[in-house]
């Protein structure tokens, strides 16, 4: 299904692929960028996604319209 002017925008929080052995993990789907940003620290802690022995890492917010990726933004989570 192609994106149209009437397609709904969604924001998806993902744990991006870090190496060839991993796959992208969808952590949540939200109706606005702000809601996705607010949820990120909670998702990070809840899922225990600690990398390199520390509490810092990166998650990504992807904006989709229909089946088209509109934008992607990496966010550092602490």
Short mmCIF file of C-alpha atoms in Angstrom, two decimals:
data_model
loop_
_atom_site.label_atom_id
_atom_site.label_comp_id
_atom_site.label_asym_id
_atom_site.label_seq_id
_atom_site.Cartn_x
_atom_site.Cartn_y
_atom_site.Cartn_z
CA UNK A 1 0.00 0.00 0.00
CA UNK A 2 1.57 3.24 -1.11
CA UNK A 3 1.48 6.37 1.00
CA UNK A 4 -1.17 8.91 0.04
CA UNK A 5 -2.11 12.36 1.33
CA UNK A 6 -4.69 10.62 3.55
CA UNK A 7 -2.23 8.10 5.02
CA UNK A 8 -1.76 8.18 8.77
CA UNK A 9 1.62 9.17 10.20
CA UNK A 10 3.06 6.95 12.94
CA UNK A 11 6.26 7.25 14.92
CA UNK A 12 8.05 3.99 15.73
CA UNK A 13 10.72 3.65 18.42
CA UNK A 14 13.29 1.05 17.40
CA UNK A 15 16.49 -0.42 18.73
CA UNK A 16 18.61 -0.10 15.55
CA UNK A 17 20.81 -2.85 14.16
CA UNK A 18 24.30 -2.68 15.67
CA UNK A 19 26.03 -5.45 13.69
CA UNK A 20 25.28 -8.11 11.10
CA UNK A 21 24.02 -10.63 13.68
CA UNK A 22 21.25 -8.39 15.00
CA UNK A 23 17.90 -7.42 13.64
CA UNK A 24 15.95 -4.23 14.20
CA UNK A 25 13.64 -4.39 17.24
CA UNK A 26 10.42 -2.38 17.30
CA UNK A 27 9.89 -1.14 20.86
CA UNK A 28 6.73 0.93 20.44
CA UNK A 29 4.39 2.66 18.01
CA UNK A 30 3.09 6.17 18.79
CA UNK A 31 0.78 8.79 17.32
CA UNK A 32 3.20 11.71 17.72
CA UNK A 33 6.93 12.41 17.89
CA UNK A 34 6.56 13.90 21.36
CA UNK A 35 4.85 10.76 22.72
CA UNK A 36 7.64 8.62 21.26
CA UNK A 37 10.33 10.82 22.84
CA UNK A 38 8.66 10.67 26.25
CA UNK A 39 8.42 6.88 26.10
CA UNK A 40 12.05 6.24 25.10
CA UNK A 41 13.74 6.30 28.54
CA UNK A 42 11.02 4.06 30.00
CA UNK A 43 11.41 1.56 27.15
CA UNK A 44 15.19 1.61 27.54
CA UNK A 45 15.00 0.77 31.26
CA UNK A 46 12.14 -1.71 30.96
CA UNK A 47 13.84 -3.79 28.30
CA UNK A 48 17.32 -3.59 29.88
CA UNK A 49 18.98 -2.58 26.63
CA UNK A 50 22.34 -1.67 28.14
CA UNK A 51 25.30 -1.67 25.76
CA UNK A 52 29.04 -1.81 26.38
CA UNK A 53 28.57 -2.17 30.13
CA UNK A 54 27.07 1.31 30.49
CA UNK A 55 23.64 2.86 30.70
CA UNK A 56 24.02 5.04 27.59
CA UNK A 57 22.96 4.01 24.11
CA UNK A 58 20.98 4.98 21.08
CA UNK A 59 17.44 4.37 20.01
CA UNK A 60 15.85 5.60 16.84
CA UNK A 61 12.54 7.31 16.11
CA UNK A 62 11.22 6.57 12.63
CA UNK A 63 8.31 8.46 11.11
CA UNK A 64 6.24 6.38 8.70
CA UNK A 65 3.38 7.45 6.43
CA UNK A 66 1.66 4.34 5.10
CA UNK A 67 4.51 2.06 4.04
CA UNK A 68 6.92 4.94 3.34
CA UNK A 69 9.71 5.92 5.74
CA UNK A 70 9.47 9.72 5.97
CA UNK A 71 12.28 10.44 8.43
CA UNK A 72 14.57 8.77 10.92
CA UNK A 73 16.33 10.31 13.89
CA UNK A 74 18.79 8.68 16.28
CA UNK A 75 18.37 9.74 19.93
CA UNK A 76 20.84 9.17 22.74
CA UNK A 77 19.19 7.67 25.81
CA UNK A 78 20.68 7.98 29.29
#
